[in-house]
Amino acid sequence: MASDGLQITLSFLQWQKLYESEKPFQIFTNVPEDAEDQRDTNLVFEQLCLVVHDVRRLPAKFSLDANGFVYRQHVTKTTDFASRKTVEQSYLPEIEELLKREVEGADRIFFFDWRLRRNAPEVEGTVIDLNDLTNWLRPAVHVHVDQSPAAALKRIQLQLQDEAMSLFKGRVRIINLYWVPIRGNSVWRPLIDVVTDWPLAVCDGSTARRIDLVEADHVRQHYTGSTMYLMYDPQQRFYYMSRQSKNDVLIFKNFDSKRGVSATCAPHASFLHPNTDADVIPRESIEVRAFVFTYPQD
């Protein structure tokens, strides 16, 4: 095994013949007791071993368009992430400035979601209120893309309905930012000093075939969106950052409307690090999701 490689286990969607006649789904609310169908999901996953490569040991440079993700250094002044007011008035403006610097053609940025995650024991029978952004969620362990193309367009029509048609004429990205203390893009960052417990693995989007991404409905009490789960293919290449600190920010794409881009998204999932100590500090992180719009050229 290469010195930059780590043998890990990831959870991938396993194709079922059922999906030929029934769309994959997951329900995030209580199923009524009188419902004929008591299932809350028809998703089936398989655990597979593979190698994830440490970006700290690689000379290669990554980019959002070529690979779907980049790591950047960013120091935040925000300290109180349990306060929705503080996150939205202090942290999100910081992230907006970061995205404007790092995402080419970022004419407008619109934040539509952010989430706190913590590795904590799951309490049986607990139903998390996903409408409360200050609730701590557990790490997401299935390899996925947060929004399907249909879900991305649906959310724009829902939240920016008066501007949707004009925005669709330009480039639309969903960008996530992951940060540990934490195009559509995500921004993911840790909230503790160093992450050694359930780090995030991200797939090079140029190695993930569209045919291996399966759309699944996510049914909530007041909204139904859709995500995409990844089925495994040997050509896929996964990366992570060892000992990711709270100043190491992962920026990755969930959607890109531009044609001809090598990576329109970056499937991702958390994994149990095989060398985690028993007394490790549990991971805490924040993830921000934003639409990044590029206005059409006149």
Coordinates of C-alpha atoms in Angstrom, one line a residue:
M1 CA 0.0 0.0 0.0
A2 CA 1.3 3.5 -0.8
S3 CA 2.5 5.5 2.2
D4 CA -0.3 8.0 1.6
G5 CA -3.0 5.3 1.8
L6 CA -5.2 4.1 4.7
Q7 CA -7.3 1.0 4.6
I8 CA -10.8 1.9 5.8
T9 CA -14.4 0.8 5.5
L10 CA -17.1 2.9 3.8
S11 CA -20.8 2.3 3.4
F12 CA -22.2 2.3 -0.2
L13 CA -25.7 1.9 -1.6
Q14 CA -26.3 -1.7 -2.8
W15 CA -28.5 -1.9 -5.8
Q16 CA -31.8 -3.7 -5.3
K17 CA -34.2 -5.0 -8.0
L18 CA -36.9 -3.2 -6.0
Y19 CA -35.5 0.1 -7.2
E20 CA -36.6 -0.7 -10.7
S21 CA -40.3 -0.2 -9.6
E22 CA -40.0 1.8 -6.4
K23 CA -37.8 4.9 -5.9
P24 CA -35.4 4.7 -3.0
F25 CA -36.6 6.7 0.0
Q26 CA -35.9 7.5 3.6
I27 CA -38.5 9.0 6.0
F28 CA -37.2 11.4 8.7
T29 CA -40.5 11.7 10.7
N30 CA -42.8 9.4 12.5
V31 CA -44.7 7.0 10.2
P32 CA -48.4 7.2 11.2
E33 CA -49.5 4.1 13.2
D34 CA -52.4 3.5 10.9
A35 CA -50.3 3.6 7.7
E36 CA -50.4 0.4 5.7
D37 CA -46.7 0.6 4.9
Q38 CA -44.7 1.0 8.1
R39 CA -41.3 1.1 6.5
D40 CA -39.2 4.3 7.0
T41 CA -36.8 3.4 4.3
N42 CA -36.1 0.9 1.5
L43 CA -32.4 1.7 1.3
V44 CA -29.9 -1.1 1.5
F45 CA -26.2 -0.5 2.1
E46 CA -23.0 -2.6 2.0
Q47 CA -19.8 -2.1 3.9
L48 CA -16.7 -2.2 1.6
C49 CA -13.0 -1.9 2.3
L50 CA -10.9 0.5 0.2
V51 CA -7.9 2.8 0.4
V52 CA -8.4 6.5 1.3
H53 CA -5.4 8.8 0.4
D54 CA -4.1 11.5 2.8
V55 CA -3.9 14.9 1.0
R56 CA -1.2 16.0 3.4
R57 CA 1.2 13.4 1.8
L58 CA 0.3 14.2 -1.8
P59 CA 2.0 16.7 -4.1
A60 CA -1.1 16.9 -6.3
K61 CA -3.2 20.1 -6.3
F62 CA -7.0 19.7 -6.2
S63 CA -9.6 22.1 -7.6
L64 CA -13.4 22.4 -7.5
D65 CA -13.9 22.0 -11.2
A66 CA -11.3 19.2 -11.7
N67 CA -12.0 17.2 -8.5
G68 CA -15.0 18.7 -6.8
F69 CA -13.2 19.7 -3.6
V70 CA -10.3 21.7 -2.1
Y71 CA -8.8 22.2 1.4
R72 CA -8.1 25.7 2.5
Q73 CA -6.7 27.4 5.7
H74 CA -9.2 29.7 7.4
V75 CA -9.3 31.2 10.8
T76 CA -12.7 32.1 12.2
K77 CA -13.5 34.7 14.9
T78 CA -16.7 32.9 15.8
T79 CA -16.7 30.8 19.0
D80 CA -20.4 30.2 19.9
F81 CA -21.7 27.7 17.4
A82 CA -24.6 26.6 19.6
S83 CA -26.3 30.0 19.0
R84 CA -28.2 30.2 15.8
K85 CA -28.0 34.0 15.9
T86 CA -24.2 34.0 16.3
V87 CA -23.7 31.5 13.4
E88 CA -26.0 33.4 11.1
Q89 CA -24.7 36.9 12.0
S90 CA -21.0 36.2 12.5
Y91 CA -19.9 32.9 11.0
L92 CA -21.9 32.9 7.7
P93 CA -20.5 36.4 6.7
E94 CA -17.0 35.0 7.2
I95 CA -17.8 32.0 5.0
E96 CA -19.3 34.3 2.3
E97 CA -16.0 36.1 2.1
L98 CA -14.1 32.8 1.9
L99 CA -16.3 31.5 -0.9
K100 CA -15.9 34.7 -2.8
R101 CA -12.1 34.3 -2.7
E102 CA -12.1 30.6 -3.5
V103 CA -14.9 30.0 -5.9
E104 CA -14.4 31.5 -9.4
G105 CA -17.3 33.5 -10.7
A106 CA -19.1 33.8 -7.3
D107 CA -21.4 36.7 -8.2
R108 CA -23.9 35.9 -5.5
I109 CA -24.0 33.5 -2.5
F110 CA -27.1 32.4 -0.8
F111 CA -26.9 30.2 2.3
F112 CA -29.8 27.8 2.6
D113 CA -28.7 25.4 5.3
W114 CA -26.1 24.7 8.0
R115 CA -25.7 21.7 10.4
L116 CA -23.8 20.8 13.5
R117 CA -22.5 17.3 13.9
R118 CA -21.1 15.5 16.9
N119 CA -20.0 11.8 17.4
A120 CA -22.2 10.9 20.3
P121 CA -24.1 7.7 21.3
E122 CA -27.4 7.3 19.6
V123 CA -30.4 7.2 21.9
E124 CA -33.0 4.6 20.7
G125 CA -36.3 6.0 19.8
T126 CA -35.1 9.6 19.5
V127 CA -36.5 11.6 16.6
I128 CA -34.3 14.6 15.7
D129 CA -36.1 17.8 14.7
L130 CA -34.3 18.6 11.5
N131 CA -36.0 22.1 11.5
D132 CA -33.9 23.0 14.5
L133 CA -30.5 23.9 13.2
T134 CA -28.9 23.9 16.7
N135 CA -29.6 20.2 17.1
W136 CA -26.4 18.1 16.9
L137 CA -26.6 15.4 14.3
R138 CA -24.4 12.3 14.1
P139 CA -21.7 11.9 11.4
A140 CA -23.2 10.8 8.0
V141 CA -21.7 7.4 7.3
H142 CA -23.2 6.5 3.9
V143 CA -21.4 7.8 0.8
H144 CA -23.7 10.5 -0.6
V145 CA -24.2 13.8 -2.4
D146 CA -26.4 16.1 -0.3
Q147 CA -28.7 17.3 -3.1
S148 CA -29.7 15.7 -6.4
P149 CA -29.9 18.0 -9.4
A150 CA -33.7 18.0 -9.2
A151 CA -33.6 18.9 -5.5
A152 CA -31.2 21.8 -6.1
L153 CA -33.5 23.3 -8.7
K154 CA -36.5 22.7 -6.6
R155 CA -34.9 24.5 -3.6
I156 CA -34.1 27.5 -5.7
Q157 CA -37.7 27.7 -7.0
L158 CA -38.9 27.4 -3.4
Q159 CA -36.6 29.9 -1.7
L160 CA -35.8 32.3 -4.5
Q161 CA -38.9 31.9 -6.6
D162 CA -39.1 35.5 -7.9
E163 CA -35.5 35.3 -9.2
A164 CA -35.3 31.6 -10.1
M165 CA -35.8 31.9 -13.9
S166 CA -33.1 34.6 -14.3
L167 CA -30.7 32.7 -12.0
F168 CA -31.2 29.5 -14.0
K169 CA -29.8 31.4 -17.0
G170 CA -26.3 31.5 -15.4
R171 CA -24.2 28.9 -13.6
V172 CA -25.6 27.4 -10.4
R173 CA -23.4 25.6 -7.9
I174 CA -24.1 24.2 -4.4
I175 CA -21.0 24.4 -2.3
N176 CA -20.5 22.8 1.1
L177 CA -18.0 24.0 3.6
Y178 CA -16.9 21.5 6.3
W179 CA -15.2 22.9 9.3
V180 CA -14.1 21.1 12.5
P181 CA -14.1 23.2 15.6
I182 CA -16.3 23.0 11.4
R183 CA -20.9 24.8 -6.1
G184 CA -24.0 24.1 -4.5
N185 CA -21.1 24.0 -2.3
S186 CA -20.5 22.7 1.1
V187 CA -18.0 24.1 3.6
W188 CA -17.0 21.6 6.3
R189 CA -14.9 22.4 9.3
P190 CA -14.0 20.8 12.7
L191 CA -15.0 22.6 15.9
I192 CA -12.3 20.8 18.0
D193 CA -8.5 21.3 17.7
V194 CA -7.7 18.1 15.7
V195 CA -10.0 15.5 14.2
T196 CA -8.9 11.9 14.7
D197 CA -12.4 10.5 15.3
W198 CA -14.7 9.9 12.3
P199 CA -13.0 12.2 9.8
L200 CA -14.6 12.9 6.4
A201 CA -13.7 11.1 3.3
V202 CA -14.4 12.8 0.0
C203 CA -14.5 11.2 -3.5
D204 CA -12.7 12.8 -6.4
G205 CA -15.8 13.8 -8.4
S206 CA -14.1 13.1 -11.7
T207 CA -13.9 9.4 -10.7
A208 CA -17.6 9.0 -9.7
R209 CA -19.7 8.1 -12.7
R210 CA -23.2 9.5 -12.9
I211 CA -24.6 6.0 -13.4
D212 CA -23.3 5.0 -10.0
L213 CA -25.3 7.8 -8.2
V214 CA -28.8 6.8 -7.3
E215 CA -31.4 9.5 -6.4
A216 CA -33.4 8.9 -3.1
D217 CA -36.2 10.9 -1.6
H218 CA -35.7 12.3 1.8
V219 CA -39.1 12.8 3.3
R220 CA -39.5 15.3 6.2
Q221 CA -42.7 16.5 7.9
H222 CA -43.0 19.7 5.8
Y223 CA -40.6 19.1 2.9
T224 CA -39.5 16.3 0.6
G225 CA -36.1 16.7 -1.0
S226 CA -33.8 14.2 -2.6
T227 CA -30.2 13.2 -2.2
M228 CA -27.9 10.8 -4.2
Y229 CA -26.2 7.7 -2.8
L230 CA -23.1 6.3 -4.4
M231 CA -22.7 2.7 -5.5
Y232 CA -19.1 1.5 -5.4
D233 CA -16.9 1.3 -8.5
P234 CA -13.2 0.4 -8.4
Q235 CA -12.2 3.5 -10.3
Q236 CA -13.4 5.8 -7.6
R237 CA -10.6 7.5 -5.6
F238 CA -11.2 8.8 -2.0
Y239 CA -9.2 11.3 0.0
Y240 CA -9.1 12.7 3.5
M241 CA -6.9 15.1 5.6
S242 CA -5.1 13.4 8.5
R243 CA -5.4 15.3 11.8
Q244 CA -7.6 18.0 10.3
S245 CA -7.6 21.0 12.5
K246 CA -10.2 23.7 13.1
N247 CA -8.3 25.9 10.7
D248 CA -8.4 23.3 7.9
V249 CA -11.6 23.9 5.9
L250 CA -12.9 21.4 3.3
I251 CA -14.9 23.1 0.4
F252 CA -16.7 20.7 -1.9
K253 CA -19.4 20.7 -4.6
N254 CA -22.8 19.0 -4.4
F255 CA -24.1 20.4 -7.7
D256 CA -22.9 22.3 -10.8
S257 CA -25.0 23.2 -13.7
K258 CA -22.1 24.0 -16.0
R259 CA -21.5 21.5 -18.8
G260 CA -18.2 20.0 -19.5
V261 CA -16.9 20.2 -15.9
S262 CA -14.9 17.2 -14.9
A263 CA -16.4 17.1 -11.4
T264 CA -19.9 18.3 -10.8
C265 CA -20.1 17.0 -7.3
A266 CA -18.0 15.2 -4.6
P267 CA -19.6 12.2 -2.9
H268 CA -18.5 12.0 0.8
A269 CA -19.0 10.2 4.1
S270 CA -17.5 9.9 7.5
F271 CA -15.5 6.9 8.5
L272 CA -14.2 5.2 11.6
H273 CA -10.4 5.8 11.6
P274 CA -8.7 2.4 12.3
N275 CA -6.1 4.1 14.5
T276 CA -8.5 6.0 16.8
D277 CA -7.7 5.9 20.5
A278 CA -10.3 4.8 23.0
D279 CA -10.0 8.1 24.8
V280 CA -10.1 10.3 21.7
I281 CA -12.1 13.6 21.9
P282 CA -15.3 13.1 19.9
R283 CA -15.6 14.9 16.6
E284 CA -17.6 18.1 16.5
S285 CA -18.1 20.0 13.2
I286 CA -20.2 22.5 11.3
E287 CA -21.3 22.2 7.7
V288 CA -22.6 25.1 5.7
R289 CA -24.4 24.8 2.4
A290 CA -24.7 27.6 -0.1
F291 CA -25.9 28.3 -3.6
V292 CA -23.2 30.0 -5.6
F293 CA -24.6 31.9 -8.6
T294 CA -22.6 33.1 -11.6
Y295 CA -24.6 35.6 -13.6
P296 CA -24.9 35.0 -17.4
Q297 CA -22.6 36.9 -19.7
D298 CA -24.4 39.6 -21.7

